[in-house]
Short mmCIF file of C-alpha atoms and ligand atoms in Angstrom, two decimals:
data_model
loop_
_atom_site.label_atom_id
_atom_site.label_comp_id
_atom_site.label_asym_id
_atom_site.label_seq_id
_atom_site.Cartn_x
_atom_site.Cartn_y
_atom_site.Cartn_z
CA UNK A 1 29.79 102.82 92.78
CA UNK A 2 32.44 100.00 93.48
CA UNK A 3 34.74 100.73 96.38
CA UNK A 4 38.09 99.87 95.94
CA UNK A 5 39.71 98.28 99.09
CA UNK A 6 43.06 98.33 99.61
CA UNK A 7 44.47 95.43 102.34
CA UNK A 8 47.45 95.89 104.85
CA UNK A 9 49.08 92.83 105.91
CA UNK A 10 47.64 91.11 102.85
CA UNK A 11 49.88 88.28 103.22
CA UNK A 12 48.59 87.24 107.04
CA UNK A 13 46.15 85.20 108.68
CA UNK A 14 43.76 87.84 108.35
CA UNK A 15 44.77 89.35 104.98
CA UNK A 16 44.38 86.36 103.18
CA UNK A 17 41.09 85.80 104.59
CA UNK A 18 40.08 89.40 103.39
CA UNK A 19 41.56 88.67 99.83
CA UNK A 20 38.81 85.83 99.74
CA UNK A 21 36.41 87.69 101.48
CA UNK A 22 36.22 90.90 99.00
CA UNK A 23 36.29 88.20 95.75
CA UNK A 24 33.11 86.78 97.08
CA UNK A 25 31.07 89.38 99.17
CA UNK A 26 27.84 90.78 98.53
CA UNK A 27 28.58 93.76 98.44
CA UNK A 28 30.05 95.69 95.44
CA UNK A 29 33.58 96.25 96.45
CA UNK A 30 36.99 95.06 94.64
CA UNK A 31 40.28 94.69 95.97
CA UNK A 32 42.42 97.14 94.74
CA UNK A 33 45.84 97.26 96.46
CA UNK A 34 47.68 94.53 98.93
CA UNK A 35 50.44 95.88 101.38
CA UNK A 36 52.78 93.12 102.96
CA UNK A 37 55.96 94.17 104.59
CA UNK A 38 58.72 95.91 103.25
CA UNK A 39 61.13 92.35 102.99
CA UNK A 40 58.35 89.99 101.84
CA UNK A 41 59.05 87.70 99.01
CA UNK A 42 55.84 88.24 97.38
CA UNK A 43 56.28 91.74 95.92
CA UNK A 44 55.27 92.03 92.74
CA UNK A 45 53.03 88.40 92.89
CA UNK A 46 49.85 88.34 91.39
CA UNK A 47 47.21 88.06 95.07
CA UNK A 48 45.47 84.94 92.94
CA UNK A 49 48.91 82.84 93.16
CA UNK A 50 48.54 82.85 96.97
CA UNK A 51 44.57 82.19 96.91
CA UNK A 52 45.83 79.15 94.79
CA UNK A 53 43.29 80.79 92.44
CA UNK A 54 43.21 82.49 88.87
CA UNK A 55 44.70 85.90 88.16
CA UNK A 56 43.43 89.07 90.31
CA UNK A 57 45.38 91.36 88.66
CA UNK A 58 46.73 92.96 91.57
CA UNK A 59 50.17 92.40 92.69
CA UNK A 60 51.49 92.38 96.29
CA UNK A 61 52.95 95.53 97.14
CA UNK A 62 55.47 97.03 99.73
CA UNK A 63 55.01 101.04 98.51
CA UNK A 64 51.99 102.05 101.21
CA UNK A 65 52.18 105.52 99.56
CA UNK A 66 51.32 104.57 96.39
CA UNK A 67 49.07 101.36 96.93
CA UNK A 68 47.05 103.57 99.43
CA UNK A 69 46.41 106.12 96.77
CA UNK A 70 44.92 104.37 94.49
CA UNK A 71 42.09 102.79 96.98
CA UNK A 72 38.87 104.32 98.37
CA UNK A 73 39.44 102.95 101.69
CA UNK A 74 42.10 100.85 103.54
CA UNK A 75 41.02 97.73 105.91
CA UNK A 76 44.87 97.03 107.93
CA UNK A 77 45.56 93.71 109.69
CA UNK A 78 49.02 94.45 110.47
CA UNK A 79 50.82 94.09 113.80
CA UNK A 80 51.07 97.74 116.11
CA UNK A 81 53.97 99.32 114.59
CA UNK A 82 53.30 99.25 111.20
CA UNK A 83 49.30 99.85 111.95
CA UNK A 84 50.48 103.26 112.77
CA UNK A 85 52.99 103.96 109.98
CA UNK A 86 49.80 102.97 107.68
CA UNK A 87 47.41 105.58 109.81
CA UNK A 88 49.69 107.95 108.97
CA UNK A 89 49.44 107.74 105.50
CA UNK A 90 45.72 107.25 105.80
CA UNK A 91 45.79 110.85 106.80
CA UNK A 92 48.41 112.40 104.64
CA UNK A 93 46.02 110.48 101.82
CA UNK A 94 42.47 111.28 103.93
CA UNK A 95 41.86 107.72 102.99
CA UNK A 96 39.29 106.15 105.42
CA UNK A 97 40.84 103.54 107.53
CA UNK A 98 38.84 100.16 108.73
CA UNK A 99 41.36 98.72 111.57
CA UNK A 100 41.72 95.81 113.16
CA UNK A 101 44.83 94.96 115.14
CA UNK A 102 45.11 94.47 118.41
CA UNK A 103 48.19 94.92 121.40
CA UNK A 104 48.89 98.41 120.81
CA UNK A 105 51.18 100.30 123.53
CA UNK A 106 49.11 103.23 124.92
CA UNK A 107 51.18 105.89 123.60
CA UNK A 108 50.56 103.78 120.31
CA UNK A 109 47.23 103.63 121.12
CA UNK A 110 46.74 107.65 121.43
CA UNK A 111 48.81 108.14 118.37
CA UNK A 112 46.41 105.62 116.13
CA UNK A 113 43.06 106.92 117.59
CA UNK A 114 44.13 110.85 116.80
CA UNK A 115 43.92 109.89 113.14
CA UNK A 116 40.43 110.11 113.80
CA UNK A 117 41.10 113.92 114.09
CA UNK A 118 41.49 113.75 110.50
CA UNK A 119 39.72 110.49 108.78
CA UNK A 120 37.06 108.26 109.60
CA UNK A 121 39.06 105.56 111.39
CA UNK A 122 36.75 102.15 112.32
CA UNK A 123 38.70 100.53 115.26
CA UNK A 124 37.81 96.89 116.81
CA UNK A 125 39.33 94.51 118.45
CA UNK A 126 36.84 91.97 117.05
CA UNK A 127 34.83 92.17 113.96
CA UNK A 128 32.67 89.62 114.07
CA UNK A 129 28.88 90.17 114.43
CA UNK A 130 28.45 87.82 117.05
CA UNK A 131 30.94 89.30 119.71
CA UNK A 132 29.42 92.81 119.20
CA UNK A 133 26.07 91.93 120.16
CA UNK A 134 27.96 89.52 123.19
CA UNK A 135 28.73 93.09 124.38
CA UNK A 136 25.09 94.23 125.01
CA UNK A 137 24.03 91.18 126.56
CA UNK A 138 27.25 91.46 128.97
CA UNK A 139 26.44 95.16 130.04
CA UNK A 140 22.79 93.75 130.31
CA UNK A 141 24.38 90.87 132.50
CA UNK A 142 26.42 93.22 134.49
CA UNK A 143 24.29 95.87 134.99
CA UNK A 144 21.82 93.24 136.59
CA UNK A 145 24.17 90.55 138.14
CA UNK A 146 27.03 92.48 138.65
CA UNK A 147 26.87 93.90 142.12
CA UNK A 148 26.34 90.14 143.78
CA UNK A 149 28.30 88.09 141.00
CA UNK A 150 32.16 87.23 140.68
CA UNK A 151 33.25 88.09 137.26
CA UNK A 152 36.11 86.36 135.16
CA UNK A 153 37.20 86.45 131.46
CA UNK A 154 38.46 83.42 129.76
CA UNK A 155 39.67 83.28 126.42
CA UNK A 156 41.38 80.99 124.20
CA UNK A 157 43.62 81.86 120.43
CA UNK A 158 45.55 79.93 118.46
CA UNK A 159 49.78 78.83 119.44
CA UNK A 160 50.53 81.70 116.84
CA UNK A 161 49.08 84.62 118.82
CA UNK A 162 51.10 87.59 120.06
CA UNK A 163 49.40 89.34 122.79
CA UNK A 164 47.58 88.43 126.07
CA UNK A 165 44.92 88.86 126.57
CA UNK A 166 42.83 89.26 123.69
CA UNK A 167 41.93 92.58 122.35
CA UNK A 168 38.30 91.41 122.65
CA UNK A 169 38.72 90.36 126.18
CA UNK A 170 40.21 93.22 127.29
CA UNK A 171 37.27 95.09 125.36
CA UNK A 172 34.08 92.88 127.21
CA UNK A 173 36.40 93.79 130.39
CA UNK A 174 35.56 96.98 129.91
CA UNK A 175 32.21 96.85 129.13
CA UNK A 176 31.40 95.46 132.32
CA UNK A 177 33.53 97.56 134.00
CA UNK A 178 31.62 100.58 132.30
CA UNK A 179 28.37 98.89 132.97
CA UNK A 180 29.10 98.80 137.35
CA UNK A 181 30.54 102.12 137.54
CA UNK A 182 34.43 100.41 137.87
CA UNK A 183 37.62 101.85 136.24
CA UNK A 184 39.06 98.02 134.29
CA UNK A 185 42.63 99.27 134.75
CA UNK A 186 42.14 99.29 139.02
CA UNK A 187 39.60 96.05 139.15
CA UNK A 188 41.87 93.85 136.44
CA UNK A 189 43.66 90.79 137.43
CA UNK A 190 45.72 89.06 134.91
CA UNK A 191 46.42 85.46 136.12
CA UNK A 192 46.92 83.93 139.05
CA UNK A 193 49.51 82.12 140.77
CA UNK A 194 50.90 81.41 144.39
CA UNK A 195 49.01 82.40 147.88
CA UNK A 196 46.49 84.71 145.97
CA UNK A 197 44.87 85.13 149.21
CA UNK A 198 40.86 85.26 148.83
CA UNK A 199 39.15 87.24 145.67
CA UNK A 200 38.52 90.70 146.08
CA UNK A 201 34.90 91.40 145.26
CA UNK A 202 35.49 94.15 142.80
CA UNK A 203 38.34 92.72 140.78
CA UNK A 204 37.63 91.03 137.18
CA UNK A 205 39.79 87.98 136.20
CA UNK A 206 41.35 87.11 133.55
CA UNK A 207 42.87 83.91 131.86
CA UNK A 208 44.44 82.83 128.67
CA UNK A 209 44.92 79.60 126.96
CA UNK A 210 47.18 79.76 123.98
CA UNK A 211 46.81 76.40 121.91
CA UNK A 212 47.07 75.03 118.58
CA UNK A 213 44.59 76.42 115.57
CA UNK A 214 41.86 77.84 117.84
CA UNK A 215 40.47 81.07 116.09
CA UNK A 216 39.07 82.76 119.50
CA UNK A 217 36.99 81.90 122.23
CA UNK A 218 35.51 84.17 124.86
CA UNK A 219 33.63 83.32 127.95
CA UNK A 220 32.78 85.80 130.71
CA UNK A 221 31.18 83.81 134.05
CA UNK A 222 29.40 85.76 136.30
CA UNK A 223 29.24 83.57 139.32
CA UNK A 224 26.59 84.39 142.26
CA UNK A 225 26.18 82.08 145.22
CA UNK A 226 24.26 79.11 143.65
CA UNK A 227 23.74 79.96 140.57
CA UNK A 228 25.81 80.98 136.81
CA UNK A 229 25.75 82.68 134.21
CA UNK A 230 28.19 82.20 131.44
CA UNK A 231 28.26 84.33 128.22
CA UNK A 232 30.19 82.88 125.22
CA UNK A 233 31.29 83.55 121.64
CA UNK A 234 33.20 80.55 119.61
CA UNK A 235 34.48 82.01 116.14
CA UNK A 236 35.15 79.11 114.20
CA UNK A 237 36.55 80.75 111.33
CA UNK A 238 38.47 83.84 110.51
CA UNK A 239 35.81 84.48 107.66
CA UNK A 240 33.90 86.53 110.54
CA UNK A 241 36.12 88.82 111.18
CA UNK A 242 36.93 89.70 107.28
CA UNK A 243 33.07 89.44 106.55
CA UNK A 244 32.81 92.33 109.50
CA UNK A 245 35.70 94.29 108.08
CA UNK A 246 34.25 94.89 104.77
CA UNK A 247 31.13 95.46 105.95
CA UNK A 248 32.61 97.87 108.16
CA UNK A 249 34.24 99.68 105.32
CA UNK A 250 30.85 99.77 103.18
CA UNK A 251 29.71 101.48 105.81
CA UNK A 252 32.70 104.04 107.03
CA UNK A 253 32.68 105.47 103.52
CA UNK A 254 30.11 107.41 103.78
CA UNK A 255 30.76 108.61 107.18
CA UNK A 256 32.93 112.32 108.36
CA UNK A 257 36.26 111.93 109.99
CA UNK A 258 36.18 110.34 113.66
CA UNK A 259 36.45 107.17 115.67
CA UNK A 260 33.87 104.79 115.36
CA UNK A 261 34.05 101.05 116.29
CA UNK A 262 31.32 97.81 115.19
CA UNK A 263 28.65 98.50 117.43
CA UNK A 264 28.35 101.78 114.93
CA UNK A 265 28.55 99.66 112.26
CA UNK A 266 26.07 97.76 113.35
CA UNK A 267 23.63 100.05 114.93
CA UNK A 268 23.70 98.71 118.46
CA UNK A 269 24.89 101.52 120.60
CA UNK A 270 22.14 102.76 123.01
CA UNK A 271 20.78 105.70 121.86
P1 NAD B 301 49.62 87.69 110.98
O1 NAD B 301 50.93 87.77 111.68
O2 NAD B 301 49.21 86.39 110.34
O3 NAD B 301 49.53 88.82 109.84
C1 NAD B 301 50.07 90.11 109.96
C2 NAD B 301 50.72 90.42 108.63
O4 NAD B 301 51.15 91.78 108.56
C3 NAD B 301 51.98 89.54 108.39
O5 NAD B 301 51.82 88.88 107.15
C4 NAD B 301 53.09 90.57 108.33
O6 NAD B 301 54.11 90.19 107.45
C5 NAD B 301 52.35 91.80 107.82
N1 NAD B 301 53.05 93.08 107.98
C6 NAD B 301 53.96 93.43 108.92
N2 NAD B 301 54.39 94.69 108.71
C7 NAD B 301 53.73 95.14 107.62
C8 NAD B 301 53.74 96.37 106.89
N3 NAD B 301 54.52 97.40 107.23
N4 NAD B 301 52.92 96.49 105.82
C9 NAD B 301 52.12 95.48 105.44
N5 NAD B 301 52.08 94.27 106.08
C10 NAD B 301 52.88 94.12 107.15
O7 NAD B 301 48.53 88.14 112.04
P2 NAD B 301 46.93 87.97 111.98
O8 NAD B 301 46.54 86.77 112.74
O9 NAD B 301 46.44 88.15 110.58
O10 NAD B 301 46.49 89.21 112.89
C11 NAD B 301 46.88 90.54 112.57
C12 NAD B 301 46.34 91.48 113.63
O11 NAD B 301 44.91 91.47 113.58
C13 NAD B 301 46.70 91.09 115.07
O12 NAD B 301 46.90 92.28 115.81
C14 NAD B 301 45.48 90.33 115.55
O13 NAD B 301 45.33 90.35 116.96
C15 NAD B 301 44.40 91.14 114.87
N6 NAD B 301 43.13 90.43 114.66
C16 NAD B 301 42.00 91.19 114.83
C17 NAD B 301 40.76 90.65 114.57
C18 NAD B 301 39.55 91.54 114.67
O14 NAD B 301 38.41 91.09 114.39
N7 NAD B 301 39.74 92.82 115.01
C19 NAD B 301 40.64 89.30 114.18
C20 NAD B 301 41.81 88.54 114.02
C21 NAD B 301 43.05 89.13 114.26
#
């Protein structure tokens, strides 16, 4: 059976991407409904005038209520607030919710993830297949190198990003963390600057470079005396992340109401 996808945030970097994605995947899905916000100037367009491409026969839309209706399942690129406004009518709908934006507040953060009470809700911070298996080998790395290693997170976006650091840093922070027994909130470090005074041994650094078109790179160094390790994921196009999502969704449809994130997806959490 064709599942009809609607798109939040259809309009965006991501949303576009998505719009391509779903007319050329693999698997047998169809968009079905594209939310942008409530003021944008492309209500009522035709999504194939954006693509630059023919007709899709769906039109931009502001209306979640009634675009979400009509779909099977909702994948949501939008920024915090209105990710949560969209949950909500995920639920009043019990429409299945694929989700992947980042720099939620933690009472935002609570308020998403109880959705899950209610719908099957697929959170990550990072779609792509790549960076989910980049989180095995880092627990592997940690679990291994952690205890003699110094461990820092770099990672790079494009000028246009909003929040620092990445959702996807922040989430291999806390694998390692997880993997050596540490609580990432206590051990965390966010930049540096001034007499720093030497490096506590349990802390994890982080660092940010925000710069021009980059689509998101992650290292994480774990730094011994004489020797390195460095673990690293270059996405060099958004296509990932959208090819993720609606795999993601092919797969949450079938699933009961809770959280689940892409290591689900993709059947790499340790049994
Ligand atoms: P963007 O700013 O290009 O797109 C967000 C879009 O949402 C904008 O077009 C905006 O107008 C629209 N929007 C705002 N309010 C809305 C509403 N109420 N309804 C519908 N649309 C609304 O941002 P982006 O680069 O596409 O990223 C979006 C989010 O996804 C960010 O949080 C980003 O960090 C995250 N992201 C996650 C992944 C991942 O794999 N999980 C990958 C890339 C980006």
């Amino acid at each position: 059976m064709t599942i009809k996808i609607g798109v939040a945030g259809a309009s965006g970097r991501m949303g576009r991407m998505l719009l391509e994605a779903i007319a050329a995947s693999e698997y047998d899905v169809v968009l079905s409904a594209a939310l942008v916000r409530p003021d944008s100037a492309l209500c009522g367009v035709d999504t194939g005038t954006l693509l630059g491409g023919p007709s899709s026969g769906i039109t931009f839309s502001q209306d979640a209520q009634a675009a979400i209706s009509g779909v099977d399942i909702l994948i949501d690129f939008t920024p915090p607030e209105a990710a949560v406004d969209n949950a909500q009518v995920c639920v009043s709908l019990r429409k299945p919710l694929v989700s992947g934006t980042t720099g939620f507040s933690a009472d935002q953060a609570r308020q998403f993830r109880d959705t899950a009470q209610t719908i099957a809700l697929c959170q990550a911070s990072n779609f792509s297949t790549g960076v989910n298996l980049a989180y095995r080998l880092l627990a592997q790395a940690a679990a291994i190198l952690g205890a003699e290693a110094d461990i820092e997170i770099s990672e790079a976006h494009h000028r246009h990003k909003v929040d620092a650091p990445s959702g996807t840093a922040i989430a291999m922070g806390e694998v390692v963390a997880g993997a050596l027994g540490r609580n990432l909130a206590e051990v965390a470090i966010y930049g540096r600057e001034g007499h720093t005074g030497e490096r506590p041994k349990e802390t994890i650094g982080f660092s940010t470079v925000r710069a021009g078109d980059i689509v998101g790179d992650h290292t994480v160094t774990f730094a011994a005396v004489g020797e390195r390790l460095e673990i690293t994921h270059k996405a060099s196009s958004r296509m990932a992340f959208a090819r993720g999502a609606i795999r993601a969704a092919v797969w949450l449809i079938n699933q009961q109401p809770g959280l689940y994130d892409m290591q689900d997806v993709l059947g790499l959490k340790e049994s």
